[in-house]
Amino acid sequence: MNNNYFDSEEFQEMLRNYEEAINNGESPLLDSDDFTSIAEYYNTKGETEKASEILDHAIDIYPTASAPLIMKARMTLINDEDDVKAQEYLDRVCDKTDLEFNYMQAELWIEQNNEEEAAELLQRVWEENEDEQEDMAIEIATLYVDYDMAEEAAMWLERHDDKESPDYLEVAARIELARRNYDESIRLFNKLIDTNPYSVQYWNMLTFAQVLKGDIRGSIESSEYALAIDNNNTEAIVNKANGLYNLGNFAEAEKYYGRYNRITRGDAQSLLFQASCLFAMNRFQEAAFLLDKAETMADKDMHYLLHDIYQKQAFVQSRMGNLDKALMHINKAYELPVDRNEILVFKGHLLMEHNCVKEAIESFSEALDSSKGSPEIMLKVGMSLYDNNFPKHACKIFKKYLDVTDNNIALPYLAACYHDMGDREKYLEYLKEACRLVPQETEIVFDEQFPEGVSPENYYDYEIQNEKQ
């Protein structure tokens, strides 16, 4: 459904009449397509429960109508991740020639890794609908790019004749994004914006492309253009919040996360981000409150999100001096079906911070033993030891890491250990290799030690020059 339709007077009048009837306790008199349009409007606003209720009502009144059953199938697949139930809704559609029915059936098969069946269905439907082929090329290309199947999407997009139409440019930009051709994707999104500079959707898509490219400042600027058009656009608000957070501007980021949560009534992920901002500003009590709220709002199957919430809460409680509460949240994380060895390293890190060295070493040792000497766990243990001012012990871990892996990421940390131990010869030896092999990681480790403007590739040369002076 084109978002422009939702802005039309025709739709807005229908929406007003619908909401007025609902508020008066009346049952709105609408056909199945109109119910589905209103459900889709609420779905685009993030009000998925309301959208689902409208579809259920429409299906009760029109049990075999295509539109509400197809949308219900799509929401069941995407929101509930239940492909079996989605297929059940789709099977109830009577008109099997409906294009939307066939798109949804193909999507279900793609989701179930039945790509060949999906391709055969779409090709057959294409051949049977000659008058619809221009629009079908866009729809099918969009379906494939939604699943990051860039080459399939590109093949279908080539069947669309108008290479300058906004629909073509949008899908083409998304295909380049899926191919990780970020500069080309950004060029196409900008071209798309030239066709309609007041489209919030286009600005938000440009923002996303800039984030993937790593142009955080550019993404913030694009989100500001989107907000200038629609000050309450939740996607633009959270995009700007994410950009500010990535730049370390936690105070401003927290304001935008808070604004997003006020408009949407919050979700677990955004509450976690807002709490992370508060934590970075040492506002621990406020952070703990939001994390408790995030925990209650998170779906119990969202294991990795719950893990992040528990870990952040452990950090917060630790900083407030509540080690017992911090360990309680670590234990909650340990019960989740995630990498328990990483949790053991994190537990050791917090114990180190509270000078419980013996217990911390036991936790580190358990993680290393349980992971059978995993290089990744080894690296995390070394970093924790270094962060807690145990450079000699960290040095041994980093050396062992370099012995068992070809990854040079430990080099700058090893250089930092020797620097802190006062061994300048070894420090310079490892710094030289770190600058040559892993300059980005070297910049992270030594960011505060070298003047702004000195590139990480030149840290070693800078030290040698200073030594000669």
mmCIF file of C-alpha atoms in Angstrom, residues 111-242:
data_model
loop_
_atom_site.group_PDB
_atom_site.id
_atom_site.type_symbol
_atom_site.label_atom_id
_atom_site.label_comp_id
_atom_site.label_asym_id
_atom_site.label_seq_id
_atom_site.Cartn_x
_atom_site.Cartn_y
_atom_site.Cartn_z
ATOM 1 C CA GLU A 111 10.961 -18.248 3.850
ATOM 2 C CA GLN A 112 10.825 -22.065 3.907
ATOM 3 C CA ASN A 113 13.850 -22.300 1.545
ATOM 4 C CA ASN A 114 11.685 -23.534 -1.340
ATOM 5 C CA GLU A 115 13.164 -20.985 -3.741
ATOM 6 C CA GLU A 116 12.643 -23.139 -6.852
ATOM 7 C CA GLU A 117 8.914 -23.542 -6.204
ATOM 8 C CA ALA A 118 8.628 -19.800 -5.589
ATOM 9 C CA ALA A 119 10.479 -18.975 -8.818
ATOM 10 C CA GLU A 120 8.308 -21.362 -10.860
ATOM 11 C CA LEU A 121 5.113 -19.886 -9.393
ATOM 12 C CA LEU A 122 6.168 -16.289 -10.049
ATOM 13 C CA GLN A 123 7.237 -17.068 -13.628
ATOM 14 C CA ARG A 124 3.936 -18.812 -14.334
ATOM 15 C CA VAL A 125 1.872 -15.974 -12.874
ATOM 16 C CA TRP A 126 3.965 -13.476 -14.866
ATOM 17 C CA GLU A 127 3.210 -15.285 -18.123
ATOM 18 C CA GLU A 128 -0.518 -15.456 -17.304
ATOM 19 C CA ASN A 129 -0.856 -11.699 -16.642
ATOM 20 C CA GLU A 130 0.599 -9.869 -19.631
ATOM 21 C CA ASP A 131 -1.280 -6.639 -18.864
ATOM 22 C CA GLU A 132 0.174 -6.494 -15.351
ATOM 23 C CA GLN A 133 3.805 -7.255 -16.136
ATOM 24 C CA GLU A 134 5.220 -3.742 -15.595
ATOM 25 C CA ASP A 135 3.866 -3.578 -12.051
ATOM 26 C CA MET A 136 4.665 -7.239 -11.420
ATOM 27 C CA ALA A 137 8.348 -6.682 -12.202
ATOM 28 C CA ILE A 138 8.531 -4.126 -9.366
ATOM 29 C CA GLU A 139 6.504 -6.233 -6.928
ATOM 30 C CA ILE A 140 8.542 -9.387 -7.473
ATOM 31 C CA ALA A 141 11.866 -7.533 -7.400
ATOM 32 C CA THR A 142 10.778 -5.962 -4.093
ATOM 33 C CA LEU A 143 9.865 -9.388 -2.712
ATOM 34 C CA TYR A 144 13.307 -10.767 -3.532
ATOM 35 C CA VAL A 145 15.236 -7.768 -2.204
ATOM 36 C CA ASP A 146 13.235 -8.002 1.050
ATOM 37 C CA TYR A 147 14.974 -11.362 1.492
ATOM 38 C CA ASP A 148 18.406 -10.010 0.449
ATOM 39 C CA MET A 149 18.269 -12.010 -2.790
ATOM 40 C CA ALA A 150 19.885 -9.222 -4.773
ATOM 41 C CA GLU A 151 20.596 -11.067 -8.021
ATOM 42 C CA GLU A 152 17.061 -12.467 -8.310
ATOM 43 C CA ALA A 153 15.694 -9.007 -7.565
ATOM 44 C CA ALA A 154 17.918 -7.426 -10.227
ATOM 45 C CA MET A 155 16.768 -9.972 -12.826
ATOM 46 C CA TRP A 156 13.120 -9.112 -12.227
ATOM 47 C CA LEU A 157 13.759 -5.381 -12.050
ATOM 48 C CA GLU A 158 15.271 -5.472 -15.543
ATOM 49 C CA ARG A 159 11.825 -6.463 -16.825
ATOM 50 C CA HIS A 160 10.509 -3.026 -15.819
ATOM 51 C CA ASP A 161 10.806 -0.596 -18.738
ATOM 52 C CA ASP A 162 10.790 2.809 -16.999
ATOM 53 C CA LYS A 163 14.304 3.009 -15.577
ATOM 54 C CA GLU A 164 13.728 6.542 -14.232
ATOM 55 C CA SER A 165 10.502 5.917 -12.310
ATOM 56 C CA PRO A 166 10.600 6.319 -8.516
ATOM 57 C CA ASP A 167 9.524 2.678 -8.075
ATOM 58 C CA TYR A 168 12.432 1.484 -10.221
ATOM 59 C CA LEU A 169 14.976 3.755 -8.498
ATOM 60 C CA GLU A 170 13.863 2.651 -5.014
ATOM 61 C CA VAL A 171 14.256 -1.052 -5.736
ATOM 62 C CA ALA A 172 17.513 -0.449 -7.634
ATOM 63 C CA ALA A 173 18.914 1.438 -4.619
ATOM 64 C CA ARG A 174 17.907 -1.382 -2.289
ATOM 65 C CA ILE A 175 19.530 -3.953 -4.574
ATOM 66 C CA GLU A 176 22.824 -2.030 -4.485
ATOM 67 C CA LEU A 177 22.481 -1.878 -0.707
ATOM 68 C CA ALA A 178 22.073 -5.667 -0.576
ATOM 69 C CA ARG A 179 25.168 -5.962 -2.776
ATOM 70 C CA ARG A 180 27.024 -3.670 -0.334
ATOM 71 C CA ASN A 181 27.611 -1.129 -3.085
ATOM 72 C CA TYR A 182 26.928 1.653 -0.609
ATOM 73 C CA ASP A 183 28.101 4.610 -2.704
ATOM 74 C CA GLU A 184 25.923 3.572 -5.637
ATOM 75 C CA SER A 185 22.974 2.946 -3.331
ATOM 76 C CA ILE A 186 23.367 6.396 -1.772
ATOM 77 C CA ARG A 187 23.594 7.976 -5.237
ATOM 78 C CA LEU A 188 20.321 6.316 -6.242
ATOM 79 C CA PHE A 189 18.572 7.305 -3.010
ATOM 80 C CA ASN A 190 19.659 10.904 -3.574
ATOM 81 C CA LYS A 191 18.316 10.708 -7.131
ATOM 82 C CA LEU A 192 15.073 9.381 -5.684
ATOM 83 C CA ILE A 193 14.929 12.275 -3.228
ATOM 84 C CA ASP A 194 15.320 14.686 -6.165
ATOM 85 C CA THR A 195 12.016 13.304 -7.482
ATOM 86 C CA ASN A 196 10.299 13.991 -4.151
ATOM 87 C CA PRO A 197 12.351 15.892 -1.552
ATOM 88 C CA TYR A 198 9.435 15.814 0.911
ATOM 89 C CA SER A 199 9.295 12.030 1.211
ATOM 90 C CA VAL A 200 10.195 10.983 4.748
ATOM 91 C CA GLN A 201 10.446 7.402 3.530
ATOM 92 C CA TYR A 202 13.186 8.300 1.035
ATOM 93 C CA TRP A 203 15.186 10.234 3.642
ATOM 94 C CA ASN A 204 14.928 7.315 6.077
ATOM 95 C CA MET A 205 16.164 4.885 3.440
ATOM 96 C CA LEU A 206 19.093 7.187 2.672
ATOM 97 C CA THR A 207 19.855 7.317 6.394
ATOM 98 C CA PHE A 208 19.997 3.523 6.554
ATOM 99 C CA ALA A 209 22.385 3.339 3.588
ATOM 100 C CA GLN A 210 24.672 5.943 5.178
ATOM 101 C CA VAL A 211 24.747 3.985 8.447
ATOM 102 C CA LEU A 212 25.819 0.830 6.624
ATOM 103 C CA LYS A 213 28.542 2.795 4.843
ATOM 104 C CA GLY A 214 29.740 4.138 8.198
ATOM 105 C CA ASP A 215 28.836 7.766 7.440
ATOM 106 C CA ILE A 216 27.271 8.461 10.829
ATOM 107 C CA ARG A 217 27.320 12.261 10.538
ATOM 108 C CA GLY A 218 25.683 12.031 7.122
ATOM 109 C CA SER A 219 23.003 9.722 8.527
ATOM 110 C CA ILE A 220 22.218 12.206 11.295
ATOM 111 C CA GLU A 221 21.870 15.007 8.757
ATOM 112 C CA SER A 222 19.494 12.891 6.645
ATOM 113 C CA SER A 223 17.402 11.994 9.700
ATOM 114 C CA GLU A 224 17.152 15.721 10.465
ATOM 115 C CA TYR A 225 15.718 16.349 6.985
ATOM 116 C CA ALA A 226 13.158 13.613 7.636
ATOM 117 C CA LEU A 227 12.218 15.199 10.972
ATOM 118 C CA ALA A 228 11.898 18.616 9.336
ATOM 119 C CA ILE A 229 9.182 17.067 7.164
ATOM 120 C CA ASP A 230 7.517 15.020 9.937
ATOM 121 C CA ASN A 231 8.639 15.925 13.436
ATOM 122 C CA ASN A 232 7.003 12.822 14.940
ATOM 123 C CA ASN A 233 8.261 10.233 12.476
ATOM 124 C CA THR A 234 9.404 7.459 14.808
ATOM 125 C CA GLU A 235 11.846 5.881 12.346
ATOM 126 C CA ALA A 236 13.618 9.212 11.833
ATOM 127 C CA ILE A 237 13.664 9.871 15.584
ATOM 128 C CA VAL A 238 15.295 6.548 16.415
ATOM 129 C CA ASN A 239 17.675 6.914 13.441
ATOM 130 C CA LYS A 240 18.915 10.217 14.825
ATOM 131 C CA ALA A 241 19.158 8.738 18.325
ATOM 132 C CA ASN A 242 21.263 5.845 17.012
#
